[in-house]
Short mmCIF file of C-alpha atoms in Angstrom, two decimals:
data_model
loop_
_atom_site.label_atom_id
_atom_site.label_comp_id
_atom_site.label_asym_id
_atom_site.label_seq_id
_atom_site.Cartn_x
_atom_site.Cartn_y
_atom_site.Cartn_z
CA MET A 197 5.85 5.85 0.67
CA GLY A 198 4.67 2.38 -0.18
CA VAL A 199 4.77 2.57 -3.95
CA ASP A 200 6.86 -0.55 -4.35
CA LEU A 201 5.77 -4.14 -4.95
CA SER A 202 7.68 -7.22 -3.86
CA PRO A 203 7.15 -9.85 -6.56
CA PRO A 204 8.50 -13.36 -6.82
CA SER A 205 11.28 -13.97 -9.29
CA ARG A 206 10.45 -15.28 -12.74
CA SER A 207 11.54 -18.78 -11.87
CA HIS A 208 9.15 -18.95 -8.93
CA ILE A 209 5.94 -17.67 -10.51
CA HIS A 210 3.52 -20.26 -11.78
CA CYS A 211 0.11 -20.64 -13.34
CA LEU A 212 -2.14 -23.35 -11.98
CA ASN A 213 -3.00 -24.62 -15.42
CA PRO A 214 -0.55 -23.68 -18.17
CA THR A 215 -2.98 -24.86 -20.84
CA THR A 216 -5.34 -21.96 -20.20
CA ILE A 217 -2.96 -19.30 -21.52
CA THR A 218 0.25 -19.23 -23.47
CA THR A 219 2.99 -18.36 -20.99
CA PRO A 220 6.59 -19.30 -20.25
CA PHE A 221 5.65 -20.04 -16.67
CA HIS A 222 4.86 -23.58 -15.62
CA SER A 223 2.49 -25.07 -13.11
CA ARG A 224 3.85 -25.13 -9.60
CA SER A 225 1.40 -27.65 -8.24
CA LYS A 226 -1.14 -30.07 -9.61
CA HIS A 227 -2.96 -30.53 -6.34
CA HIS A 228 -5.26 -27.51 -6.54
CA SER A 229 -8.84 -28.06 -7.61
CA PHE A 230 -9.47 -24.35 -7.97
CA LEU A 231 -7.34 -21.22 -8.09
CA PHE A 232 -8.57 -17.67 -8.25
CA ASN A 233 -6.92 -16.57 -11.45
CA PRO A 234 -10.05 -15.48 -13.31
CA PHE A 235 -8.20 -13.64 -16.04
CA THR A 236 -6.84 -16.92 -17.31
CA LYS A 237 -10.30 -18.42 -17.30
CA SER A 238 -13.91 -17.26 -17.40
CA LEU A 239 -17.07 -17.73 -15.41
CA GLN A 240 -20.18 -19.26 -16.99
CA THR A 241 -23.25 -17.07 -16.36
CA HIS A 242 -26.73 -16.44 -17.60
CA LEU A 243 -25.76 -13.15 -19.26
CA PRO A 244 -26.14 -12.92 -23.05
CA LYS A 245 -23.03 -13.81 -25.03
CA PRO A 246 -21.05 -10.78 -26.24
CA ALA A 247 -20.15 -10.41 -29.88
CA ASN A 248 -16.58 -11.57 -29.26
CA PHE A 249 -17.54 -14.60 -27.19
CA SER A 250 -14.69 -16.63 -28.65
CA MET A 251 -12.33 -15.07 -26.12
CA TYR A 252 -14.19 -16.71 -23.25
CA GLN A 253 -13.60 -20.13 -21.71
CA ALA A 254 -15.81 -21.92 -19.26
CA LEU A 255 -14.59 -22.28 -15.70
CA LYS A 256 -15.90 -25.07 -13.52
CA CYS A 257 -15.60 -23.90 -9.95
CA SER A 258 -17.00 -26.97 -8.19
CA GLY A 259 -17.85 -26.05 -4.60
CA VAL A 260 -16.68 -22.48 -5.03
CA GLU A 261 -19.04 -22.01 -7.97
CA GLU A 262 -21.94 -23.24 -5.86
CA MET A 263 -21.01 -20.84 -3.07
CA GLU A 264 -20.79 -17.90 -5.42
CA THR A 265 -24.05 -18.86 -7.13
CA HIS A 266 -25.69 -18.93 -3.74
CA LYS A 267 -24.51 -15.35 -3.17
CA ARG A 268 -25.95 -14.06 -6.42
CA ASN A 269 -27.90 -15.56 -9.30
CA SER A 270 -25.43 -14.67 -12.00
CA MET A 271 -21.86 -13.47 -12.38
CA SER A 272 -20.22 -11.37 -15.02
CA LEU A 273 -18.03 -12.99 -17.64
CA ILE A 274 -14.35 -12.69 -16.89
CA PHE A 275 -11.97 -12.83 -19.80
CA ASP A 276 -8.36 -12.90 -20.87
CA HIS A 277 -7.40 -9.32 -21.69
CA HIS A 278 -4.86 -10.49 -24.24
CA LYS A 279 -7.62 -11.91 -26.42
CA ILE A 280 -9.51 -8.65 -26.87
CA ASP A 281 -9.85 -7.68 -30.52
CA ASN A 282 -7.09 -5.20 -31.46
CA GLN A 283 -9.45 -2.67 -33.00
CA LEU A 284 -11.63 -2.67 -29.89
CA LEU A 285 -8.54 -2.51 -27.70
CA GLN A 286 -7.21 0.58 -29.45
CA LYS A 287 -10.53 2.37 -28.99
CA MET A 288 -10.62 1.49 -25.28
CA GLU A 289 -7.03 2.65 -24.80
CA TYR A 290 -7.75 5.99 -26.47
CA ASP A 291 -10.87 6.58 -24.39
CA ALA A 292 -9.01 5.65 -21.21
CA LEU A 293 -6.24 8.17 -21.94
CA VAL A 294 -8.78 10.91 -22.64
CA TRP A 295 -10.63 10.11 -19.39
CA SER A 296 -7.39 10.19 -17.38
CA SER A 297 -6.39 13.55 -18.81
CA LEU A 298 -9.79 15.13 -18.15
CA HIS A 299 -10.22 13.74 -14.63
CA GLY A 300 -6.80 14.39 -13.13
CA LEU A 301 -5.33 10.89 -13.11
CA LEU A 302 -1.92 12.49 -13.55
CA VAL A 303 1.71 12.52 -12.43
CA GLY A 304 4.68 14.65 -13.40
CA ASP A 305 6.53 13.62 -16.55
CA THR A 306 10.16 12.61 -16.00
CA ASN A 307 11.01 14.24 -19.34
CA SER A 308 10.12 17.66 -17.92
CA GLN A 309 12.66 19.08 -15.48
CA ARG A 310 10.06 21.23 -13.70
CA SER A 311 7.32 18.59 -13.49
CA GLY A 312 8.07 17.84 -9.83
CA ARG A 313 8.15 21.48 -8.76
CA VAL A 314 5.59 23.49 -10.74
CA PRO A 315 1.94 22.33 -10.93
CA GLY A 316 0.54 22.11 -14.44
CA VAL A 317 3.95 21.72 -16.09
CA GLY A 318 4.96 18.44 -17.72
CA MET A 319 1.90 16.39 -16.78
CA ILE A 320 1.31 12.84 -18.02
CA HIS A 321 -1.28 10.21 -17.17
CA ALA A 322 -0.44 8.03 -14.16
CA PRO A 323 0.48 4.46 -15.15
CA PHE A 324 -2.66 2.30 -14.97
CA SER A 325 -4.07 -1.07 -15.94
CA LEU A 326 -6.63 -0.81 -18.71
CA LEU A 327 -9.18 -3.03 -16.97
CA PRO A 328 -9.72 -4.13 -13.35
CA MET A 329 -8.19 -7.21 -11.78
CA PRO A 330 -10.49 -9.97 -10.45
CA PHE A 331 -10.19 -10.43 -6.70
CA PRO A 332 -12.05 -12.82 -4.39
CA GLU A 333 -14.80 -11.01 -2.53
CA SER A 334 -14.19 -13.03 0.64
CA HIS A 335 -10.58 -11.87 0.84
CA TRP A 336 -11.59 -8.31 0.07
CA LYS A 337 -14.02 -8.35 2.99
CA GLN A 338 -11.37 -9.89 5.21
CA ALA A 339 -8.92 -7.08 4.46
CA CYS A 340 -11.57 -4.43 5.13
CA GLN A 341 -12.72 -6.02 8.38
CA ILE A 342 -9.27 -6.17 9.96
CA ALA A 343 -8.34 -2.58 9.07
CA PRO A 344 -9.85 -1.08 12.25
CA ILE A 345 -8.09 -3.76 14.33
CA PHE A 346 -4.72 -2.78 12.86
CA ASN A 347 -5.55 0.87 13.61
CA GLU A 348 -6.11 0.04 17.26
CA LEU A 349 -2.98 -2.10 17.34
CA VAL A 350 -0.81 0.73 16.00
CA ASP A 351 -2.25 3.13 18.55
CA ARG A 352 -1.58 0.80 21.47
CA VAL A 353 1.92 -0.08 20.30
CA SER A 354 2.69 3.64 19.97
CA LEU A 355 1.85 4.16 23.65
CA ASP A 356 4.35 1.52 24.77
CA GLY A 357 7.59 3.48 24.53
CA LYS A 358 9.62 0.76 26.20
CA PHE A 359 8.46 -1.86 23.70
CA LEU A 360 9.45 0.38 20.77
CA GLN A 361 12.83 1.27 22.23
CA ASP A 362 13.66 -2.27 23.32
CA SER A 363 12.54 -3.88 20.05
CA LEU A 364 14.68 -1.50 17.98
CA SER A 365 17.65 -1.34 20.36
CA ARG A 366 19.91 -3.59 18.25
CA THR A 367 18.72 -2.04 14.99
CA LYS A 368 19.74 1.47 16.02
CA LYS A 369 23.36 0.34 16.48
CA VAL A 370 23.71 -0.44 12.79
CA ASP A 371 21.04 1.76 11.20
CA ALA A 372 21.75 5.48 11.52
CA PHE A 373 18.33 6.53 10.23
CA THR A 374 16.39 4.40 12.71
CA SER A 375 18.76 5.60 15.43
CA ARG A 376 17.88 9.24 14.74
CA LEU A 377 14.15 8.47 14.85
CA LEU A 378 14.62 6.66 18.16
CA GLU A 379 16.60 9.58 19.50
CA ILE A 380 13.67 11.93 18.86
CA HIS A 381 11.28 9.39 20.34
CA SER A 382 13.48 9.08 23.45
CA LYS A 383 13.47 12.85 23.91
CA MET A 384 9.68 12.86 23.80
CA LEU A 385 9.59 10.10 26.43
CA ASP A 386 12.04 11.96 28.67
CA ALA A 387 9.94 15.11 28.38
CA ASN A 388 6.81 13.09 29.16
CA LYS A 389 5.32 14.45 25.92
CA ILE A 390 1.83 13.01 25.56
CA GLU A 391 -0.01 13.08 22.23
CA GLU A 392 -3.57 13.41 23.47
CA ILE A 393 -4.97 13.79 19.94
CA ARG A 394 -3.64 11.05 17.70
CA LEU A 395 -4.29 10.74 13.96
CA GLY A 396 -3.29 7.81 11.78
CA LEU A 397 -3.83 7.53 8.02
CA HIS A 398 -2.61 4.02 7.33
CA ARG A 399 -2.46 1.48 4.55
CA SER A 400 -2.01 -2.25 5.07
CA ASP A 401 -0.64 -4.07 2.02
CA TYR A 402 -1.39 -7.71 1.16
CA MET A 403 -0.77 -10.36 -1.45
CA LEU A 404 -2.96 -13.39 -2.07
CA ASP A 405 -0.74 -16.46 -1.87
CA GLU A 406 -1.41 -18.85 -4.74
CA GLU A 407 -0.77 -22.12 -2.96
CA THR A 408 -2.40 -21.50 0.43
CA LYS A 409 -5.13 -19.11 -0.78
CA LEU A 410 -4.26 -16.97 2.25
CA LEU A 411 -4.29 -13.18 2.23
CA LEU A 412 -0.88 -12.35 3.71
CA GLN A 413 0.32 -8.96 4.88
CA ILE A 414 3.34 -7.42 3.17
CA GLU A 415 3.63 -4.40 5.43
CA LEU A 416 1.66 -1.81 7.38
CA ASN A 417 2.34 1.76 6.28
CA THR A 418 1.95 4.34 9.04
CA ILE A 419 3.67 7.28 7.31
CA SER A 420 2.98 8.84 3.92
CA SER A 421 0.63 6.16 2.59
CA SER A 422 0.70 7.00 -1.10
CA PHE A 423 -2.08 7.34 -3.69
CA PRO A 424 -5.17 8.16 -1.61
CA GLY A 425 -5.94 10.77 -4.26
CA LEU A 426 -5.37 8.79 -7.45
CA SER A 427 -6.51 5.31 -6.39
CA GLY A 428 -10.18 6.30 -6.38
CA LEU A 429 -9.82 7.78 -9.86
CA VAL A 430 -8.63 4.46 -11.26
CA SER A 431 -11.74 2.77 -9.86
CA GLU A 432 -13.88 5.45 -11.55
CA LEU A 433 -11.99 5.02 -14.82
CA HIS A 434 -12.56 1.27 -14.84
CA ARG A 435 -16.22 1.67 -13.91
CA SER A 436 -16.62 4.13 -16.79
CA LEU A 437 -14.99 1.76 -19.29
CA LEU A 438 -17.16 -1.16 -18.19
CA HIS A 439 -20.28 0.99 -18.67
CA GLN A 440 -19.12 2.26 -22.05
CA TYR A 441 -18.11 -1.16 -23.39
CA LYS A 442 -20.63 -3.34 -21.60
CA GLN A 443 -21.84 -4.95 -24.84
CA HIS A 444 -18.33 -6.16 -25.58
CA LEU A 445 -17.04 -6.96 -22.12
CA ALA A 446 -20.19 -8.12 -20.35
CA LEU A 447 -18.72 -7.05 -17.00
CA ASN A 448 -20.80 -5.49 -14.25
CA PRO A 449 -19.39 -2.08 -13.18
CA GLU A 450 -21.01 -2.50 -9.77
CA ARG A 451 -18.55 -5.29 -8.98
CA ILE A 452 -15.81 -2.65 -8.68
CA PRO A 453 -16.04 -1.47 -5.05
CA GLN A 454 -16.62 2.19 -4.34
CA ASN A 455 -13.33 3.83 -3.48
CA SER A 456 -13.74 7.11 -1.59
CA VAL A 457 -10.39 7.20 0.16
CA ALA A 458 -9.62 10.84 -0.80
CA THR A 459 -12.89 12.00 0.75
CA LYS A 460 -12.47 9.87 3.87
CA PHE A 461 -8.85 10.88 4.44
CA ALA A 462 -9.82 14.52 3.96
CA GLU A 463 -12.65 14.04 6.46
CA ALA A 464 -10.22 12.57 8.99
CA LEU A 465 -7.84 15.50 8.53
CA SER A 466 -10.72 17.97 8.93
CA LYS A 467 -11.96 16.31 12.10
CA ALA A 468 -8.45 16.33 13.54
CA TRP A 469 -8.23 20.02 12.63
CA SER A 470 -11.53 20.59 14.46
CA GLU A 471 -10.25 18.76 17.55
CA TYR A 472 -7.25 21.08 17.66
CA ASN A 473 -9.77 23.90 18.07
CA ASN A 474 -8.02 26.82 16.40
CA PRO A 475 -10.06 28.04 13.41
CA ARG A 476 -7.14 30.12 12.10
CA ALA A 477 -4.72 27.20 12.05
CA VAL A 478 -3.93 25.15 8.94
CA VAL A 479 -3.07 21.62 7.89
CA MET A 480 0.59 21.50 6.87
CA VAL A 481 1.61 18.88 4.30
CA VAL A 482 5.29 17.97 4.62
CA VAL A 483 6.56 17.36 1.08
CA GLN A 484 9.75 16.55 -0.77
CA THR A 485 11.59 19.23 -2.73
CA GLU A 486 10.62 17.54 -5.99
CA GLU A 487 7.42 15.50 -6.11
CA ARG A 488 6.17 14.03 -9.36
CA ASN A 489 3.25 12.56 -7.44
CA MET A 490 2.06 16.00 -6.30
CA TYR A 491 -1.39 15.64 -7.90
CA ASP A 492 -2.19 12.70 -5.66
CA GLN A 493 -1.48 15.04 -2.73
CA HIS A 494 -3.33 17.99 -4.27
CA TRP A 495 -6.48 15.88 -4.69
CA LEU A 496 -6.55 15.37 -0.94
CA CYS A 497 -5.89 19.03 -0.12
CA THR A 498 -8.44 20.26 -2.65
CA THR A 499 -11.08 17.97 -1.16
CA LEU A 500 -10.13 19.23 2.31
CA LYS A 501 -10.65 22.83 1.19
CA GLU A 502 -13.75 22.45 -1.00
CA ARG A 503 -15.69 20.01 1.16
CA TYR A 504 -14.54 20.95 4.67
CA GLN A 505 -13.27 24.54 4.25
CA VAL A 506 -9.90 23.72 5.81
CA THR A 507 -6.80 25.44 4.43
CA SER A 508 -3.57 23.56 3.83
CA ILE A 509 -0.01 24.64 3.13
CA ARG A 510 2.90 22.67 1.63
CA LYS A 511 6.38 22.87 3.14
CA THR A 512 9.60 20.91 2.88
CA LEU A 513 11.50 19.91 6.00
CA ALA A 514 14.16 22.51 5.17
CA GLU A 515 11.50 25.22 4.87
CA ILE A 516 9.98 24.20 8.21
CA ASP A 517 13.42 24.53 9.84
CA ALA A 518 13.92 27.95 8.29
CA LEU A 519 10.41 29.34 8.83
CA GLY A 520 9.13 27.43 11.86
CA GLU A 521 9.05 28.40 15.50
CA LEU A 522 7.58 27.03 18.69
CA LEU A 523 5.51 29.42 20.84
CA PRO A 524 5.65 29.16 24.65
CA ASP A 525 2.27 27.36 24.71
CA GLY A 526 3.55 24.71 22.27
CA THR A 527 1.90 26.11 19.15
CA LEU A 528 3.82 25.40 15.96
CA VAL A 529 4.00 28.44 13.69
CA VAL A 530 5.40 28.11 10.18
CA ASP A 531 5.80 31.17 7.97
CA GLY A 532 3.57 33.12 10.36
CA VAL A 533 0.72 30.59 10.32
CA ALA A 534 -0.31 28.33 13.21
CA VAL A 535 -0.31 24.63 12.33
CA ALA A 536 -3.07 22.37 13.65
CA VAL A 537 -2.17 19.16 11.81
CA VAL A 538 1.14 18.03 10.31
CA TYR A 539 0.51 15.53 7.50
CA PHE A 540 3.70 13.79 6.39
CA ARG A 541 4.12 12.97 2.70
CA ALA A 542 7.89 13.03 3.19
CA GLY A 543 10.26 12.25 6.02
CA TYR A 544 10.10 8.47 5.71
CA ALA A 545 13.50 7.87 4.08
CA PRO A 546 17.11 8.85 4.85
CA SER A 547 17.23 10.82 1.60
CA ASP A 548 14.62 13.17 3.07
CA TYR A 549 17.20 14.26 5.68
CA PRO A 550 20.28 15.42 3.72
CA SER A 551 21.41 17.76 6.51
CA GLU A 552 20.84 18.59 10.17
CA SER A 553 18.27 21.16 9.06
CA GLU A 554 15.71 18.47 8.25
CA TRP A 555 16.30 16.68 11.57
CA ARG A 556 15.81 19.96 13.46
CA ALA A 557 12.48 20.37 11.65
CA ARG A 558 11.36 16.89 12.61
CA LEU A 559 12.23 17.48 16.26
CA LEU A 560 10.50 20.87 16.24
CA MET A 561 7.26 19.35 14.99
CA GLU A 562 7.40 16.53 17.55
CA GLN A 563 7.91 19.04 20.36
CA SER A 564 4.89 21.08 19.30
CA SER A 565 1.23 20.69 20.22
CA ALA A 566 0.30 20.18 16.55
CA ILE A 567 -1.33 16.86 15.71
CA LYS A 568 1.23 14.75 13.86
CA CYS A 569 0.16 12.30 11.17
CA PRO A 570 2.07 10.29 12.10
CA SER A 571 3.70 11.04 15.43
CA ILE A 572 7.20 9.69 15.90
CA ALA A 573 5.74 6.77 17.88
CA TYR A 574 3.25 5.91 15.11
CA HIS A 575 6.12 6.12 12.61
CA LEU A 576 8.21 3.63 14.60
CA ALA A 577 5.22 1.33 15.08
CA GLY A 578 5.17 0.82 11.31
CA THR A 579 8.78 -0.33 10.98
CA LYS A 580 9.61 -3.80 9.66
CA LYS A 581 11.25 -4.81 12.94
CA ILE A 582 8.10 -4.02 14.92
CA GLN A 583 6.07 -5.98 12.35
CA GLN A 584 8.36 -8.94 12.98
CA GLU A 585 8.17 -8.55 16.77
CA LEU A 586 4.36 -8.49 16.69
CA ALA A 587 4.38 -11.79 14.81
CA LYS A 588 6.13 -13.56 17.69
CA PRO A 589 4.03 -15.82 19.93
CA ASN A 590 2.06 -14.02 22.65
CA VAL A 591 3.13 -10.51 21.61
CA LEU A 592 -0.21 -9.48 20.12
CA GLU A 593 -1.81 -10.40 23.45
CA ARG A 594 0.23 -7.61 25.02
CA PHE A 595 -1.75 -5.05 23.03
CA LEU A 596 -5.10 -6.63 22.12
CA GLU A 597 -7.59 -8.31 24.47
CA ASN A 598 -10.20 -9.67 22.08
CA LYS A 599 -9.27 -13.22 21.07
CA ASP A 600 -11.19 -13.02 17.81
CA ASP A 601 -9.34 -9.84 16.85
CA ILE A 602 -6.01 -11.45 17.69
CA ALA A 603 -6.86 -14.49 15.56
CA LYS A 604 -7.88 -12.29 12.59
CA VAL A 605 -4.63 -10.34 12.73
CA ARG A 606 -2.45 -13.39 13.20
CA LYS A 607 -4.14 -15.16 10.28
CA CYS A 608 -2.78 -12.60 7.82
CA PHE A 609 0.80 -12.63 9.14
CA ALA A 610 3.34 -14.10 6.76
CA GLY A 611 6.42 -15.80 8.21
CA LEU A 612 8.62 -13.15 9.85
CA TRP A 613 11.95 -13.78 11.55
CA SER A 614 14.89 -12.02 13.12
CA LEU A 615 18.31 -12.75 11.66
CA GLU A 616 19.29 -13.88 15.14
CA ASP A 617 17.41 -17.12 14.36
CA SER A 618 20.28 -19.25 13.05
CA ASN A 619 18.02 -22.04 11.82
CA ILE A 620 16.03 -19.65 9.62
CA VAL A 621 19.20 -17.94 8.39
CA ASN A 622 20.69 -21.31 7.38
CA ASP A 623 17.47 -22.24 5.58
CA ALA A 624 17.48 -18.89 3.76
CA ILE A 625 21.06 -19.47 2.65
CA GLU A 626 20.09 -22.91 1.36
CA LYS A 627 16.79 -21.78 -0.24
CA PRO A 628 17.05 -18.01 -0.81
CA GLY A 629 14.15 -17.97 -3.26
CA LEU A 630 11.73 -18.63 -0.41
CA TYR A 631 12.70 -15.51 1.55
CA VAL A 632 12.93 -11.73 1.28
CA MET A 633 15.39 -9.64 3.30
CA LYS A 634 13.89 -6.35 4.43
CA PRO A 635 15.71 -3.37 5.95
CA GLN A 636 14.00 -0.72 8.10
CA ARG A 637 13.09 1.39 5.07
CA GLU A 638 9.94 2.68 3.43
CA GLY A 639 9.24 3.77 -0.13
CA GLY A 640 10.28 0.67 -2.05
CA GLY A 641 13.39 -0.53 -3.84
CA ASN A 642 15.19 -1.57 -0.65
CA ASN A 643 14.41 -5.29 -0.33
CA ILE A 644 16.79 -8.12 -1.20
CA TYR A 645 15.68 -11.11 -3.30
CA GLY A 646 16.89 -14.40 -4.75
CA ASP A 647 20.60 -15.21 -4.78
CA ASP A 648 21.32 -11.78 -3.30
CA VAL A 649 19.71 -13.05 -0.08
CA ARG A 650 22.27 -15.86 0.16
CA GLU A 651 25.19 -13.59 -0.72
CA THR A 652 24.17 -10.94 1.81
CA LEU A 653 23.65 -13.45 4.61
CA LEU A 654 26.98 -15.15 3.94
CA ARG A 655 28.77 -11.81 3.87
CA ILE A 656 27.23 -10.77 7.19
CA GLU A 657 28.18 -14.12 8.72
CA LYS A 658 31.76 -13.85 7.46
CA GLU A 659 32.19 -10.29 8.75
CA GLY A 660 30.72 -11.23 12.11
CA SER A 661 29.19 -7.78 12.46
CA ASP A 662 25.89 -6.67 13.96
CA GLU A 663 24.58 -5.73 10.51
CA ASN A 664 22.06 -8.56 10.79
CA ALA A 665 20.10 -6.32 13.18
CA ALA A 666 19.36 -3.97 10.28
CA TYR A 667 17.21 -6.60 8.51
CA ILE A 668 14.39 -9.02 9.03
CA LEU A 669 13.60 -12.12 6.98
CA MET A 670 10.13 -12.54 5.54
CA GLN A 671 8.46 -15.48 3.88
CA ARG A 672 8.28 -14.86 0.16
CA ILE A 673 4.70 -14.76 -1.07
CA PHE A 674 3.90 -16.26 -4.45
CA PRO A 675 0.78 -14.60 -5.86
CA THR A 676 -1.24 -15.69 -8.86
CA LEU A 677 -0.10 -14.67 -12.32
CA SER A 678 -2.63 -12.93 -14.59
CA PRO A 679 -2.64 -11.39 -18.08
CA ALA A 680 -3.19 -7.65 -18.20
CA ILE A 681 -2.78 -4.58 -20.38
CA LEU A 682 -0.63 -1.87 -18.84
CA MET A 683 -0.82 1.77 -19.93
CA GLN A 684 2.39 3.77 -19.49
CA GLN A 685 3.30 7.04 -21.22
CA GLY A 686 0.41 6.65 -23.65
CA ILE A 687 1.57 3.22 -24.80
CA SER A 688 -0.09 -0.10 -24.04
CA ARG A 689 1.77 -3.25 -23.10
CA LYS A 690 0.46 -6.80 -22.79
CA ASP A 691 2.14 -8.74 -20.04
CA HIS A 692 1.66 -11.18 -17.19
CA VAL A 693 1.37 -9.50 -13.84
CA ILE A 694 0.93 -9.87 -10.12
CA SER A 695 -0.99 -7.51 -7.85
CA GLU A 696 -0.79 -6.17 -4.32
CA LEU A 697 -3.85 -4.93 -2.44
CA GLY A 698 -3.53 -2.03 -0.03
CA VAL A 699 -6.43 -1.16 2.28
CA TYR A 700 -6.52 2.39 3.66
CA ALA A 701 -7.77 3.14 7.14
CA ALA A 702 -8.17 6.22 9.34
CA TYR A 703 -7.89 6.46 13.11
CA LEU A 704 -8.54 9.58 15.20
CA ARG A 705 -8.56 9.64 18.96
CA ASN A 706 -8.77 12.44 21.52
CA LYS A 707 -7.72 11.09 24.93
CA THR A 708 -10.15 8.24 25.63
CA LYS A 709 -12.60 9.11 22.85
CA VAL A 710 -12.20 7.28 19.54
CA ILE A 711 -13.63 9.66 16.92
CA ILE A 712 -12.80 7.68 13.77
CA ASN A 713 -11.73 4.07 13.30
CA GLU A 714 -12.67 2.84 9.86
CA GLU A 715 -11.56 1.33 6.58
CA CYS A 716 -11.42 4.07 3.94
CA GLY A 717 -10.81 2.53 0.53
CA TYR A 718 -8.13 0.66 -1.32
CA LEU A 719 -5.19 0.74 -3.68
CA LEU A 720 -4.36 -2.06 -6.10
CA ARG A 721 -0.88 -1.97 -7.60
CA THR A 722 -0.15 -4.27 -10.50
CA LYS A 723 3.28 -4.95 -11.90
CA VAL A 724 5.09 -7.12 -14.41
CA SER A 725 5.83 -10.42 -12.74
CA SER A 726 9.48 -10.55 -13.80
CA SER A 727 10.52 -7.34 -12.03
CA ASN A 728 11.62 -7.00 -8.41
CA GLU A 729 10.81 -3.29 -8.54
CA GLY A 730 7.25 -2.00 -8.37
CA GLY A 731 7.28 1.77 -7.96
CA VAL A 732 4.31 3.28 -9.79
CA VAL A 733 5.78 6.76 -10.19
CA ALA A 734 9.14 5.21 -11.11
CA GLY A 735 7.42 3.34 -13.95
CA PHE A 736 7.70 -0.27 -12.76
CA GLY A 737 4.11 -0.77 -11.61
CA VAL A 738 0.69 0.62 -12.45
CA LEU A 739 -2.41 1.65 -10.54
CA ASP A 740 -5.31 -0.76 -10.77
CA SER A 741 -8.69 -1.57 -9.22
CA ILE A 742 -10.40 -4.78 -8.18
CA TYR A 743 -13.34 -6.63 -9.69
CA LEU A 744 -15.05 -8.73 -7.05
CA VAL A 745 -15.64 -12.36 -7.96
#
């Protein structure tokens, strides 16, 4: 889940200063004195000039430059990727492809029919950006600092069954998938089923808005947060390239943050397994029948086994229905093996439930004593409608007491509205480019943009149905445009891109004891600015890392 980006349309993406690069996009505003788009400009430092210094341009940062200079005596030169010498570029691309192949930065190849079923068959490098993307250090720290607060928020929301049911009550009437999830949740409430051990492996996604310079949340993923295995590898790849080509690039590899999310997620799974207190039990990864992103998952399971000596098994929902049983004491047994932790890498989309078999499996797991990651309540807490409800005035105060924490969370909220707000709906019809329509879906490719927003809203109004309850409206975020080099299927492509930062976090609690509550690493997804799709595995976006500036 969560492998999709939500970019602005081509007509709404702008560079601050169109004279810095050649681009068809025009300046949106002339009132900014400084914009963090370092790839279109460069930073003057005391480092020696590289051989190809002609690609660099001086950037006068006024007060920001003084602030950054105060933090450190010198900064690395940032450059426009598109101006790298072609011969040097070809060598870097070749070395990057070799590194990816040798270090497991891989996905299944769509040209191989068995690549999503059989490991080692039809492998290809994961799509990636050749070099890291500059990102303001202050916003990076902000995203990391609020990760534990969001963990606590999800946990508290999950315990308020009435809030979840009430908030989604209209949605379930028009959304069959959400209705089935709520049905399972209701059964757990009626049975007074209490999840004493709760594990969350989350990822909160953000974009940096160009005009306001605010880091705004896109969504909070509470189920199947993708790429904890591969994201760290991209950071290592970029660090390796900066070391290898330091004389040409003059970039400091240490400005790429350490990214140990695979290790930290594996540690959280192992500690949850320990809390379950059955040494013969396993971690069960719930997977799709075909999974081209299996190596991302295998990285996590291999780390779990090699570092923490915890065994994992992989099962589809259909296999769990066929092979699973619930013992009288609540133990979940699948294929003769007791399950301590259920880790969902499937089950987040309607397509994962093609028959009643899959729904029986989901209910069976919820009824068991196994630790669910996520539980049905955690899953619901991550829906778009709950995100919108939490953004309403005074709702955060229902779940959080600390005023500073509330302010930090609220600061990163974009505009979020119910379609019951007629004023907002009318504004969205008049100016559809400023809004995104979001259904209660995960996994990408479901949002509605541009003129389609107007057409959908007008159709819903004309039909007079309750379909409006299936969506929320979100402020459209306009991130900065940057030049980049994208590597896909062994071929490089120069283009202008936007990026979305995802910060991973782990939360583990046993009754009143919080065992883990920490930020764990990050994912940067970069995509061509002109596409509304952003799935990495689908080929629209690429994996990336950040370079702190």
